[in-house]
Phi, psi and omega in degrees: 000155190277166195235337181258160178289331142330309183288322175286338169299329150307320167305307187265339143287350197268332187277315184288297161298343152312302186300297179333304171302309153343279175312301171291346181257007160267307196276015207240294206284339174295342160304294183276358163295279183354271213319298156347275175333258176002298186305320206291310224289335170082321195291333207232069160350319188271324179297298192321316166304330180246037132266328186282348160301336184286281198328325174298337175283332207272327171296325181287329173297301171323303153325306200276013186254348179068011154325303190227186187266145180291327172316296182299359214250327195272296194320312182293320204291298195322289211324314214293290188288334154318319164276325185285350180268351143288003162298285205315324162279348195267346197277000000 
């Protein structure tokens, strides 16, 4: 453990945002675990659609949060809306 006082403040913030991260990158991959699910279930079009608007919101937060790399973040959004408009053309 650090000896300066700085440093332990440093510690324990580092603890903090670690969680803070934690957290957002779980409700990040769960968001697009929905969509996915949703693509796989094929039937409801429209679900498919306001959940990848969540998921596209959770992914641009994350990003502007230094959370993820802004490339994955535009890379998952493509990946996402590619399938569901191709759900879309096929229901």
């Amino acid at each position: 453990m650090a000896n300066i006082k700085s440093a332990k403040k440093r510690a324990k913030q580092t603890i903090k945002k670690r969680q803070k991260n934690l957290t957002r990158k779980t409700a990040l991959k769960t968001a697009v675990k929905k969509v996915v699910a949703a693509i796989k279930d094929g039937s409801d079009v429209a679900k498919a659609k306001t959940l990848l608007r969540d998921a596209e919101a959770q992914l641009s937060r994350a990003k502007g949060k230094g959370v993820i790399h802004k490339n994955t973040a535009r890379r998952k959004v493509s990946r996402l809306a590619k399938r569901v408009a191709q759900l879309e053309r096929t229901a």
